[in-house]
Amino acid sequence: SQQGEEDPQALSIQEGENATMNCSYKTSINNLQWYRQNSGRGLVHLILIRSNEREKHSGRLRVTLDTSKKSSSLLITASRAADTASYFCATDDNYGQNFVFGPGTRLSVLP
Amino acid sequence: DGGITQSPKYLFRKEGQNVTLSCEQNLNHDAMYWYRQDPGQGLRLIYYSQIVNDFQKGDIAEGYSVSREKKESFPLTVTSAQKNPTAFYLCASSPRPLIALESQFFGPGTRLTVL
């Protein structure tokens, strides 16, 4: 079964609003990463958060990690139409091993 | 069982030598991808192929080359022009070019060390 599970599966918001996506996982992890995927291309890495970190920021992105609940959230603030994509979380329990993606959240930002 | 295989798992090469990493899938997937992972970083896309005999550069294609002569195979050559080739390389495939909520299937990876 998949390690990462994103929630919701699909999300539609208006431009300028904030978007929050959640990810849950089942076993102990070393890192958790969030990726974006635009149509027809592979994954683009957004942010990596280590198991001993609780929060991380990168531009308009904010990621939190709660290892006690085995969950993470990705917040995109002041969304733009260009943020429309699928967002995936991925976990690995050793460096480069068992690198597993969840099914993703499809975000639509409407102008 | 269906899946993606990469070989070898560990590979050592001398600086200046070209090396080819193998990726094979028996999932009948149209699209295949190569990613590179460095310590503490996420995956970065090297090349991708949406269909046989076609491939596109990803974000870090310099110093790499690929071919897609068969649907099930997408070998990656790390050339001597790649300045920092030591990394973990992951191959992936998907049923079709990613246009919807789909996950990629990843191979186990090849760890390349250039001495």
Short mmCIF file of C-alpha atoms in Angstrom, two decimals:
data_model
loop_
_atom_site.label_atom_id
_atom_site.label_comp_id
_atom_site.label_asym_id
_atom_site.label_seq_id
_atom_site.Cartn_x
_atom_site.Cartn_y
_atom_site.Cartn_z
CA SER A 1 0.00 0.00 0.00
CA GLN A 2 1.09 3.52 -0.60
CA GLN A 3 3.08 5.30 2.05
CA GLY A 4 1.88 8.81 1.30
CA GLU A 5 -1.74 9.78 0.97
CA GLU A 6 -2.67 13.32 -0.01
CA ASP A 7 -5.89 14.96 0.94
CA PRO A 8 -8.00 16.34 -0.67
CA GLN A 9 -7.81 14.63 -4.02
CA ALA A 10 -8.91 17.77 -5.81
CA LEU A 11 -9.11 21.40 -4.76
CA SER A 12 -10.42 24.44 -6.61
CA ILE A 13 -9.82 27.94 -5.32
CA GLN A 14 -9.86 31.51 -6.59
CA GLU A 15 -6.67 33.35 -7.40
CA GLY A 16 -5.34 35.09 -4.31
CA GLU A 17 -6.74 32.55 -1.86
CA ASN A 18 -4.62 30.17 0.16
CA ALA A 19 -4.50 26.45 -0.64
CA THR A 20 -3.82 23.79 1.95
CA MET A 21 -3.05 20.18 1.11
CA ASN A 22 -2.41 17.41 3.57
CA CYS A 23 -0.36 14.25 3.43
CA SER A 24 -0.43 11.26 5.74
CA TYR A 25 2.00 8.39 5.87
CA LYS A 26 2.22 5.09 7.64
CA THR A 27 5.74 4.25 8.74
CA SER A 28 8.74 6.10 10.13
CA ILE A 29 10.37 8.43 7.67
CA ASN A 30 13.70 10.07 7.10
CA ASN A 31 12.46 12.92 4.92
CA LEU A 32 9.19 14.09 3.49
CA GLN A 33 9.11 16.00 0.26
CA TRP A 34 6.50 17.88 -1.68
CA TYR A 35 6.50 17.94 -5.46
CA ARG A 36 4.49 19.70 -8.13
CA GLN A 37 3.60 18.17 -11.42
CA ASN A 38 2.45 20.20 -14.40
CA SER A 39 0.72 18.63 -17.36
CA GLY A 40 2.93 16.47 -19.52
CA ARG A 41 6.06 16.80 -17.42
CA GLY A 42 7.75 15.01 -14.60
CA LEU A 43 7.86 16.11 -11.05
CA VAL A 44 9.30 19.37 -9.83
CA HIS A 45 10.71 19.35 -6.33
CA LEU A 46 9.25 22.03 -4.06
CA ILE A 47 10.49 21.49 -0.55
CA LEU A 48 12.08 18.85 1.68
CA ILE A 49 11.43 18.63 5.39
CA ARG A 50 13.42 16.32 7.61
CA SER A 51 11.89 14.18 10.31
CA ASN A 52 13.40 16.38 13.04
CA GLU A 53 11.96 19.58 11.56
CA ARG A 54 8.47 20.88 12.25
CA GLU A 55 8.06 23.71 9.78
CA LYS A 56 9.75 25.01 6.70
CA HIS A 57 9.17 27.96 4.40
CA SER A 58 10.09 28.62 0.81
CA GLY A 59 8.64 31.72 -0.82
CA ARG A 60 4.86 31.33 -0.79
CA LEU A 61 5.12 27.75 0.41
CA ARG A 62 4.87 26.62 4.01
CA VAL A 63 5.25 22.99 5.00
CA THR A 64 4.58 21.53 8.41
CA LEU A 65 5.40 18.07 9.68
CA ASP A 66 3.84 16.30 12.63
CA THR A 67 5.63 13.00 13.14
CA SER A 68 3.37 12.05 16.06
CA LYS A 69 0.39 12.15 13.70
CA LYS A 70 2.42 10.99 10.69
CA SER A 71 1.15 13.88 8.65
CA SER A 72 2.34 16.92 6.75
CA SER A 73 0.63 19.91 5.22
CA LEU A 74 1.55 22.15 2.32
CA LEU A 75 0.20 25.68 2.35
CA ILE A 76 0.41 27.85 -0.76
CA THR A 77 -0.39 31.46 0.05
CA ALA A 78 -1.76 34.06 -2.35
CA SER A 79 -2.30 31.46 -5.04
CA ARG A 80 -1.85 32.23 -8.72
CA ALA A 81 -3.25 30.61 -11.84
CA ALA A 82 0.26 29.27 -12.52
CA ASP A 83 0.01 27.21 -9.31
CA THR A 84 -2.53 24.98 -11.06
CA ALA A 85 -0.94 21.54 -10.98
CA SER A 86 -0.93 18.26 -9.11
CA TYR A 87 0.92 18.19 -5.81
CA PHE A 88 2.48 15.08 -4.37
CA CYS A 89 4.13 14.20 -1.13
CA ALA A 90 6.84 11.59 -1.05
CA THR A 91 8.59 9.83 1.77
CA ASP A 92 11.70 7.73 2.17
CA ASP A 93 12.75 5.78 5.19
CA ASN A 94 16.42 5.52 4.22
CA TYR A 95 18.34 7.74 1.92
CA GLY A 96 17.15 6.97 -1.58
CA GLN A 97 15.32 3.81 -0.58
CA ASN A 98 11.62 3.07 -0.58
CA PHE A 99 10.87 6.40 -2.14
CA VAL A 100 7.10 6.38 -2.31
CA PHE A 101 4.67 8.95 -3.62
CA GLY A 102 1.10 9.46 -2.64
CA PRO A 103 -1.70 9.76 -5.22
CA GLY A 104 -1.53 13.54 -5.23
CA THR A 105 -3.86 16.52 -4.94
CA ARG A 106 -4.99 18.26 -8.08
CA LEU A 107 -5.12 22.00 -7.46
CA SER A 108 -7.00 24.32 -9.77
CA VAL A 109 -6.55 28.06 -9.26
CA LEU A 110 -9.22 29.98 -11.09
CA PRO A 111 -8.51 33.50 -12.35
CA ASP B 1 5.41 -9.36 -11.76
CA GLY B 2 5.15 -6.04 -13.51
CA GLY B 3 7.49 -3.28 -12.55
CA ILE B 4 10.51 -1.21 -13.29
CA THR B 5 14.02 -2.53 -13.01
CA GLN B 6 17.21 -0.56 -12.88
CA SER B 7 20.62 -2.05 -13.01
CA PRO B 8 23.07 -2.12 -11.52
CA LYS B 9 22.19 -1.02 -8.00
CA TYR B 10 25.68 0.37 -7.39
CA LEU B 11 28.04 1.56 -10.08
CA PHE B 12 31.56 2.88 -9.83
CA ARG B 13 33.35 4.61 -12.65
CA LYS B 14 36.53 6.54 -13.14
CA GLU B 15 36.34 10.21 -13.93
CA GLY B 16 36.18 10.91 -17.65
CA GLN B 17 34.39 7.69 -18.58
CA ASN B 18 30.90 7.54 -20.01
CA VAL B 19 28.52 5.20 -18.24
CA THR B 20 25.07 3.93 -19.18
CA LEU B 21 22.37 3.22 -16.63
CA SER B 22 19.70 0.74 -17.55
CA CYS B 23 15.95 1.17 -17.00
CA GLU B 24 13.41 -1.38 -18.15
CA GLN B 25 9.67 -1.55 -17.51
CA ASN B 26 7.15 -4.24 -18.37
CA LEU B 27 4.13 -2.17 -17.40
CA ASN B 28 3.37 -1.18 -20.98
CA HIS B 29 3.74 2.45 -19.95
CA ASP B 30 4.11 5.09 -22.63
CA ALA B 31 6.04 7.64 -20.60
CA MET B 32 9.40 7.22 -18.87
CA TYR B 33 11.52 9.59 -16.84
CA TRP B 34 14.99 9.93 -15.39
CA TYR B 35 15.61 11.79 -12.16
CA ARG B 36 18.69 12.57 -10.16
CA GLN B 37 18.76 12.84 -6.39
CA ASP B 38 21.57 14.40 -4.38
CA PRO B 39 21.92 14.20 -0.60
CA GLY B 40 19.36 16.35 1.17
CA GLN B 41 17.70 17.37 -2.06
CA GLY B 42 14.64 16.35 -3.96
CA LEU B 43 14.46 14.73 -7.33
CA ARG B 44 15.47 16.72 -10.36
CA LEU B 45 14.28 15.79 -13.82
CA ILE B 46 17.00 14.94 -16.32
CA TYR B 47 15.09 13.68 -19.35
CA TYR B 48 11.66 12.36 -20.09
CA SER B 49 10.05 10.48 -22.92
CA GLN B 50 6.36 10.56 -23.65
CA ILE B 51 6.46 8.00 -26.43
CA VAL B 52 8.87 5.73 -28.28
CA ASN B 53 11.48 7.53 -30.36
CA ASP B 54 10.80 10.81 -28.64
CA PHE B 55 12.36 12.42 -25.60
CA GLN B 56 12.63 15.87 -24.08
CA LYS B 57 15.18 17.58 -21.88
CA GLY B 58 14.30 18.11 -18.28
CA ASP B 59 15.73 20.66 -15.89
CA ILE B 60 19.31 19.32 -15.73
CA ALA B 61 19.94 17.58 -19.05
CA GLU B 62 23.47 18.90 -19.61
CA GLY B 63 26.03 16.11 -19.60
CA TYR B 64 23.42 13.39 -20.09
CA SER B 65 21.94 11.60 -23.09
CA VAL B 66 19.08 9.15 -23.53
CA SER B 67 17.45 7.00 -26.16
CA ARG B 68 13.98 5.48 -26.46
CA GLU B 69 14.17 2.90 -29.22
CA LYS B 70 11.83 0.51 -27.42
CA LYS B 71 8.78 1.22 -25.32
CA GLU B 72 10.09 -0.78 -22.39
CA SER B 73 13.60 0.65 -22.28
CA PHE B 74 14.95 4.13 -21.52
CA PRO B 75 18.73 3.99 -20.90
CA LEU B 76 20.54 7.01 -19.54
CA THR B 77 24.16 7.76 -20.45
CA VAL B 78 26.14 9.91 -18.07
CA THR B 79 28.83 11.46 -20.19
CA SER B 80 32.22 12.82 -19.21
CA ALA B 81 30.75 16.30 -19.74
CA GLN B 82 28.64 15.92 -16.61
CA LYS B 83 30.63 17.87 -14.03
CA ASN B 84 29.28 16.22 -10.92
CA PRO B 85 27.90 12.79 -11.84
CA THR B 86 28.03 11.13 -8.43
CA ALA B 87 24.40 10.82 -7.35
CA PHE B 88 21.44 8.52 -6.98
CA TYR B 89 19.53 8.04 -10.24
CA LEU B 90 15.88 7.10 -10.34
CA CYS B 91 13.94 5.96 -13.36
CA ALA B 92 10.15 6.19 -13.47
CA SER B 93 7.31 5.42 -15.80
CA SER B 94 3.65 6.32 -16.10
CA PRO B 95 0.84 4.86 -18.19
CA ARG B 96 0.71 7.95 -20.34
CA PRO B 97 2.15 11.44 -20.21
CA LEU B 98 1.09 12.89 -16.94
CA ILE B 99 -2.04 14.91 -17.53
CA ALA B 100 -4.13 13.96 -14.57
CA LEU B 101 -3.88 12.74 -11.02
CA GLU B 102 -1.54 9.84 -11.56
CA SER B 103 1.44 8.52 -9.75
CA GLN B 104 4.65 7.61 -11.35
CA PHE B 105 6.06 4.17 -10.76
CA PHE B 106 9.68 4.34 -9.67
CA GLY B 107 12.48 1.88 -10.08
CA PRO B 108 14.79 1.00 -7.19
CA GLY B 109 17.48 3.39 -8.35
CA THR B 110 21.16 3.22 -9.25
CA ARG B 111 23.78 4.82 -7.06
CA LEU B 112 26.60 6.06 -9.27
CA THR B 113 29.94 6.96 -7.75
CA VAL B 114 32.60 8.52 -9.90
CA LEU B 115 36.08 8.18 -8.49
#
